[in-house]
Amino acid sequence: MRIALVDREIDVAALIAEVSDHTCGASTVFLGCVRDVNDGRAVTAIEYSAYRSMAEREMAAIANEAQEAFGVSRLVIEHRLGTLALGEVSVAVVAAHPHRAPALDANRYAIEELKRRVPIWKLEHYVDGTREWVGAGTGKPQPGTSDPRQHGDSSSGDSSSSVDGHSTASRSDEVSAEVFP
Amino acid sequence: MTVTVLLFASYADALGTSAIQLDLPGGSTIRDVLGTLASMPGGHRLPPRPLVAINEQYATLQSELRGGEEVAVIPPVAGG
């Protein structure tokens, strides 16, 4: 089991090799990649930053929880920081187990928890030269450095995150102080 | 007592800094920290109930401080 924040490309093949051995009949890979459109706006790059020490702590906790819940100890989570171009891999979760169900379940658990609680942020760069912070749960931009618009606008658009296309709208209520006693 | 407040992403932009030392009365809570931040220039851009952490662990608005802690005010996370 290993977690890491990295400032380089994520080597997916190396991660698969790291977790797999002859006891494992199943390996699962989740990759989050920089998508070209978010909320109807053309994205050119995403800049990832983190509260590094706490992010590592939360990622390690998630890996431990996945091991406890699904018996998957062969698990690696890497999240990349810095500015990523379209298509680049921002996060990888790789799990291996003798059987597929625990490998799939542990992988899904890890990525969902990472998106819910690991303190990482993304500053989206748009084709028109503006940049905005993206808030998880809503997919809507928040007040940013280079765009005068404030949050709370009435734009509709999709509610998915900008990376892997999973809708996170139903999770927005989890981003509140009371969720983490 | 003194606590170190860390700000990130949009919240750091709002207050124009990523770290602030605050002097607070004994027995202060996270709510008091947030009230102090709200009164600073740009502080009105913080939501009234943001996520917070004390020494890298999520905390509540009622959490009490003893002094010396690292308090992080955490914008909605957006990893992945």
Short mmCIF file of C-alpha atoms in Angstrom, two decimals:
data_model
loop_
_atom_site.label_atom_id
_atom_site.label_comp_id
_atom_site.label_asym_id
_atom_site.label_seq_id
_atom_site.Cartn_x
_atom_site.Cartn_y
_atom_site.Cartn_z
CA MET A 1 0.00 0.00 0.00
CA ARG A 2 1.38 3.37 -0.95
CA ILE A 3 0.12 6.91 -1.50
CA ALA A 4 1.92 9.87 -2.97
CA LEU A 5 1.57 13.39 -4.22
CA VAL A 6 3.86 13.73 -7.20
CA ASP A 7 5.18 16.59 -9.30
CA ARG A 8 5.89 14.47 -12.35
CA GLU A 9 3.99 12.35 -14.83
CA ILE A 10 2.16 9.38 -13.35
CA ASP A 11 3.64 6.15 -14.69
CA VAL A 12 0.57 3.93 -14.87
CA ALA A 13 2.41 0.81 -16.04
CA ALA A 14 4.80 1.11 -13.13
CA LEU A 15 1.89 1.35 -10.71
CA ILE A 16 0.26 -1.78 -12.13
CA ALA A 17 3.55 -3.63 -11.82
CA GLU A 18 3.93 -2.35 -8.28
CA VAL A 19 0.67 -3.79 -6.98
CA SER A 20 0.37 -6.96 -9.05
CA ASP A 21 1.85 -10.36 -8.33
CA HIS A 22 0.99 -13.98 -9.05
CA THR A 23 -1.51 -14.17 -6.22
CA CYS A 24 -3.65 -11.47 -7.85
CA GLY A 25 -6.20 -12.56 -10.39
CA ALA A 26 -7.49 -9.03 -10.73
CA SER A 27 -6.03 -5.57 -11.05
CA THR A 28 -8.13 -2.44 -11.40
CA VAL A 29 -7.02 0.95 -12.63
CA PHE A 30 -8.81 4.27 -12.29
CA LEU A 31 -7.33 7.27 -14.04
CA GLY A 32 -8.56 10.84 -13.73
CA CYS A 33 -7.55 12.90 -16.74
CA VAL A 34 -7.78 16.58 -17.63
CA ARG A 35 -10.93 17.08 -19.70
CA ASP A 36 -11.34 19.71 -22.39
CA VAL A 37 -14.65 21.19 -21.27
CA ASN A 38 -16.12 22.00 -17.87
CA ASP A 39 -19.47 23.66 -17.33
CA GLY A 40 -19.59 24.53 -20.99
CA ARG A 41 -16.25 26.31 -21.03
CA ALA A 42 -13.24 25.24 -23.05
CA VAL A 43 -10.43 24.21 -20.73
CA THR A 44 -6.78 24.36 -21.78
CA ALA A 45 -5.08 23.18 -18.59
CA ILE A 46 -5.66 22.57 -14.89
CA GLU A 47 -3.34 23.70 -12.13
CA TYR A 48 -3.49 21.40 -9.09
CA SER A 49 -2.43 22.49 -5.62
CA ALA A 50 -2.82 20.91 -2.20
CA TYR A 51 -2.47 21.23 1.52
CA ARG A 52 0.25 18.70 1.09
CA SER A 53 0.75 17.30 4.57
CA MET A 54 -2.95 16.92 5.24
CA ALA A 55 -3.62 15.55 1.77
CA GLU A 56 -1.04 12.84 2.32
CA ARG A 57 -2.54 12.07 5.69
CA GLU A 58 -6.05 11.74 4.24
CA MET A 59 -4.87 9.64 1.31
CA ALA A 60 -3.10 7.27 3.70
CA ALA A 61 -6.24 7.05 5.82
CA ILE A 62 -8.30 6.22 2.75
CA ALA A 63 -5.90 3.47 1.73
CA ASN A 64 -6.09 2.01 5.22
CA GLU A 65 -9.89 2.14 5.15
CA ALA A 66 -9.94 0.37 1.79
CA GLN A 67 -7.76 -2.35 3.21
CA GLU A 68 -10.02 -2.77 6.22
CA ALA A 69 -13.25 -2.70 4.27
CA PHE A 70 -12.30 -4.82 1.28
CA GLY A 71 -9.19 -6.71 2.30
CA VAL A 72 -7.18 -5.03 -0.44
CA SER A 73 -3.66 -4.32 0.74
CA ARG A 74 -2.17 -4.08 -2.73
CA LEU A 75 -3.27 -0.55 -3.44
CA VAL A 76 -1.50 2.57 -4.65
CA ILE A 77 -2.89 6.09 -5.00
CA GLU A 78 -0.92 8.81 -6.75
CA HIS A 79 -2.15 12.35 -7.32
CA ARG A 80 -0.19 14.77 -9.42
CA LEU A 81 0.21 18.47 -8.58
CA GLY A 82 1.21 21.35 -10.80
CA THR A 83 -0.08 22.42 -14.18
CA LEU A 84 -1.40 19.61 -16.38
CA ALA A 85 -2.31 19.74 -20.04
CA LEU A 86 -5.42 18.23 -21.60
CA GLY A 87 -5.46 14.45 -21.40
CA GLU A 88 -2.77 14.19 -18.78
CA VAL A 89 -3.39 11.89 -15.84
CA SER A 90 -4.03 13.79 -12.62
CA VAL A 91 -4.81 10.86 -10.37
CA ALA A 92 -4.36 7.10 -10.50
CA VAL A 93 -5.77 4.45 -8.21
CA VAL A 94 -4.51 0.93 -8.81
CA ALA A 95 -5.66 -2.05 -6.76
CA ALA A 96 -4.90 -5.75 -7.01
CA HIS A 97 -6.50 -8.73 -5.29
CA PRO A 98 -6.97 -12.44 -5.93
CA HIS A 99 -10.55 -11.66 -7.02
CA ARG A 100 -12.12 -8.86 -8.99
CA ALA A 101 -14.89 -7.71 -6.66
CA PRO A 102 -12.61 -6.47 -3.87
CA ALA A 103 -10.24 -4.91 -6.41
CA LEU A 104 -13.11 -3.02 -8.02
CA ASP A 105 -14.73 -2.03 -4.75
CA ALA A 106 -11.51 -0.80 -3.15
CA ASN A 107 -10.68 1.24 -6.22
CA ARG A 108 -14.09 2.89 -6.32
CA TYR A 109 -13.98 3.59 -2.61
CA ALA A 110 -10.56 5.19 -2.83
CA ILE A 111 -11.35 7.58 -5.67
CA GLU A 112 -14.71 8.62 -4.24
CA GLU A 113 -13.22 9.34 -0.83
CA LEU A 114 -10.29 11.17 -2.38
CA LYS A 115 -12.64 13.47 -4.24
CA ARG A 116 -14.75 13.98 -1.15
CA ARG A 117 -12.17 14.85 1.46
CA VAL A 118 -8.56 15.16 0.29
CA PRO A 119 -7.58 18.86 0.32
CA ILE A 120 -6.57 19.33 -3.30
CA TRP A 121 -7.79 22.15 -5.53
CA LYS A 122 -7.79 22.90 -9.18
CA LEU A 123 -7.44 26.19 -10.96
CA GLU A 124 -8.86 25.80 -14.43
CA HIS A 125 -7.29 27.66 -17.31
CA TYR A 126 -9.72 28.53 -20.09
CA VAL A 127 -9.21 29.12 -23.74
CA ASP A 128 -10.09 32.81 -23.31
CA GLY A 129 -7.16 33.27 -20.92
CA THR A 130 -9.16 33.44 -17.69
CA ARG A 131 -8.67 31.15 -14.71
CA GLU A 132 -11.05 30.05 -12.01
CA TRP A 133 -10.97 27.80 -8.96
CA VAL A 134 -13.33 24.88 -9.23
CA GLY A 135 -15.35 23.78 -6.24
CA ALA A 136 -16.01 20.08 -5.83
CA GLY A 137 -19.59 19.03 -5.46
CA THR A 138 -20.97 21.73 -7.69
CA GLY A 139 -18.48 21.94 -10.52
CA LYS A 140 -19.08 25.64 -10.41
CA PRO A 141 -16.26 28.13 -10.31
CA GLN A 142 -15.54 30.07 -7.15
CA PRO A 143 -13.99 33.48 -6.84
CA GLY A 144 -10.65 33.31 -8.54
CA THR A 145 -7.58 35.40 -9.11
CA SER A 146 -8.16 36.65 -12.57
CA ASP A 147 -11.87 36.78 -13.10
CA PRO A 148 -13.99 39.41 -11.40
CA ARG A 149 -17.15 37.32 -11.42
CA GLN A 150 -18.31 36.17 -8.02
CA HIS A 151 -19.77 32.83 -7.07
CA GLY A 152 -23.46 32.36 -6.72
CA ASP A 153 -24.20 33.07 -10.34
CA SER A 154 -27.16 31.41 -11.94
CA SER A 155 -25.40 29.52 -14.69
CA SER A 156 -26.71 26.03 -15.14
CA GLY A 157 -24.61 23.61 -17.08
CA ASP A 158 -23.56 20.18 -15.94
CA SER A 159 -22.62 19.47 -12.41
CA SER A 160 -19.85 16.99 -12.99
CA SER A 161 -16.29 17.44 -11.95
CA SER A 162 -13.91 18.54 -14.63
CA VAL A 163 -11.69 15.50 -14.55
CA ASP A 164 -13.37 12.16 -14.78
CA GLY A 165 -16.91 13.02 -15.71
CA HIS A 166 -18.51 11.50 -12.63
CA SER A 167 -21.34 13.62 -11.39
CA THR A 168 -20.71 14.80 -7.90
CA ALA A 169 -23.79 16.94 -7.49
CA SER A 170 -25.36 14.58 -4.98
CA ARG A 171 -22.30 14.86 -2.79
CA SER A 172 -22.34 18.61 -2.42
CA ASP A 173 -23.95 18.45 0.99
CA GLU A 174 -20.91 16.60 2.26
CA VAL A 175 -18.73 19.65 1.95
CA SER A 176 -19.66 21.13 5.27
CA ALA A 177 -17.89 21.36 8.55
CA GLU A 178 -20.36 19.08 10.27
CA VAL A 179 -19.45 16.14 8.07
CA PHE A 180 -16.12 15.75 9.77
CA PRO A 181 -16.67 15.72 13.51
CA MET B 1 -2.66 32.65 22.55
CA THR B 2 -1.50 32.43 18.99
CA VAL B 3 -2.60 30.19 16.18
CA THR B 4 -1.37 29.92 12.63
CA VAL B 5 -4.11 30.09 10.03
CA LEU B 6 -3.45 28.58 6.63
CA LEU B 7 -5.50 29.62 3.61
CA PHE B 8 -5.62 27.85 0.28
CA ALA B 9 -6.77 28.30 -3.29
CA SER B 10 -9.69 30.72 -3.59
CA TYR B 11 -9.55 31.59 0.10
CA ALA B 12 -5.89 32.57 -0.14
CA ASP B 13 -6.80 34.75 -3.11
CA ALA B 14 -9.64 36.35 -1.15
CA LEU B 15 -7.42 37.45 1.73
CA GLY B 16 -4.31 37.95 -0.33
CA THR B 17 -2.18 35.65 1.79
CA SER B 18 -1.71 31.96 2.51
CA ALA B 19 -0.75 32.20 6.19
CA ILE B 20 -1.77 34.47 9.06
CA GLN B 21 -0.76 34.51 12.72
CA LEU B 22 -3.71 35.36 14.96
CA ASP B 23 -3.66 36.40 18.58
CA LEU B 24 -6.85 35.23 20.26
CA PRO B 25 -8.23 35.12 23.79
CA GLY B 26 -7.95 31.80 25.61
CA GLY B 27 -10.86 29.46 24.97
CA SER B 28 -11.38 30.71 21.45
CA THR B 29 -12.99 28.38 18.96
CA ILE B 30 -12.84 27.92 15.23
CA ARG B 31 -15.89 30.15 15.01
CA ASP B 32 -13.85 32.95 16.59
CA VAL B 33 -11.07 32.40 14.08
CA LEU B 34 -13.54 32.66 11.24
CA GLY B 35 -15.06 35.81 12.73
CA THR B 36 -11.63 37.41 12.88
CA LEU B 37 -10.87 36.43 9.32
CA ALA B 38 -14.21 37.78 8.14
CA SER B 39 -13.32 41.21 9.52
CA MET B 40 -10.06 41.36 7.59
CA PRO B 41 -9.79 42.87 4.10
CA GLY B 42 -11.24 40.38 1.65
CA GLY B 43 -12.60 38.27 4.49
CA HIS B 44 -16.17 38.88 3.41
CA ARG B 45 -15.48 36.57 0.49
CA LEU B 46 -15.16 33.55 2.79
CA PRO B 47 -18.34 31.56 3.36
CA PRO B 48 -19.74 31.62 6.91
CA ARG B 49 -19.18 27.90 7.42
CA PRO B 50 -16.15 26.72 5.50
CA LEU B 51 -14.41 23.44 6.05
CA VAL B 52 -11.70 23.74 8.67
CA ALA B 53 -8.95 21.55 10.02
CA ILE B 54 -6.89 21.74 13.18
CA ASN B 55 -3.41 20.25 12.88
CA GLU B 56 -4.41 18.49 9.66
CA GLN B 57 -7.60 16.94 11.00
CA TYR B 58 -11.07 18.10 10.05
CA ALA B 59 -12.72 20.00 12.86
CA THR B 60 -16.02 21.76 13.60
CA LEU B 61 -16.90 25.37 14.18
CA GLN B 62 -17.20 24.60 17.88
CA SER B 63 -13.75 23.08 18.23
CA GLU B 64 -11.75 24.84 20.93
CA LEU B 65 -8.18 25.97 20.51
CA ARG B 66 -5.40 25.84 23.09
CA GLY B 67 -2.82 27.92 21.26
CA GLY B 68 -0.08 26.86 18.93
CA GLU B 69 -2.34 25.00 16.52
CA GLU B 70 -2.22 25.12 12.77
CA VAL B 71 -5.74 25.97 11.61
CA ALA B 72 -6.49 25.42 7.94
CA VAL B 73 -9.49 26.99 6.23
CA ILE B 74 -10.25 24.66 3.39
CA PRO B 75 -12.16 25.55 0.22
CA PRO B 76 -14.38 22.87 -1.30
CA VAL B 77 -11.94 20.18 -2.30
CA ALA B 78 -11.55 19.35 -5.98
CA GLY B 79 -9.05 16.55 -6.31
CA GLY B 80 -9.24 13.97 -9.03
#
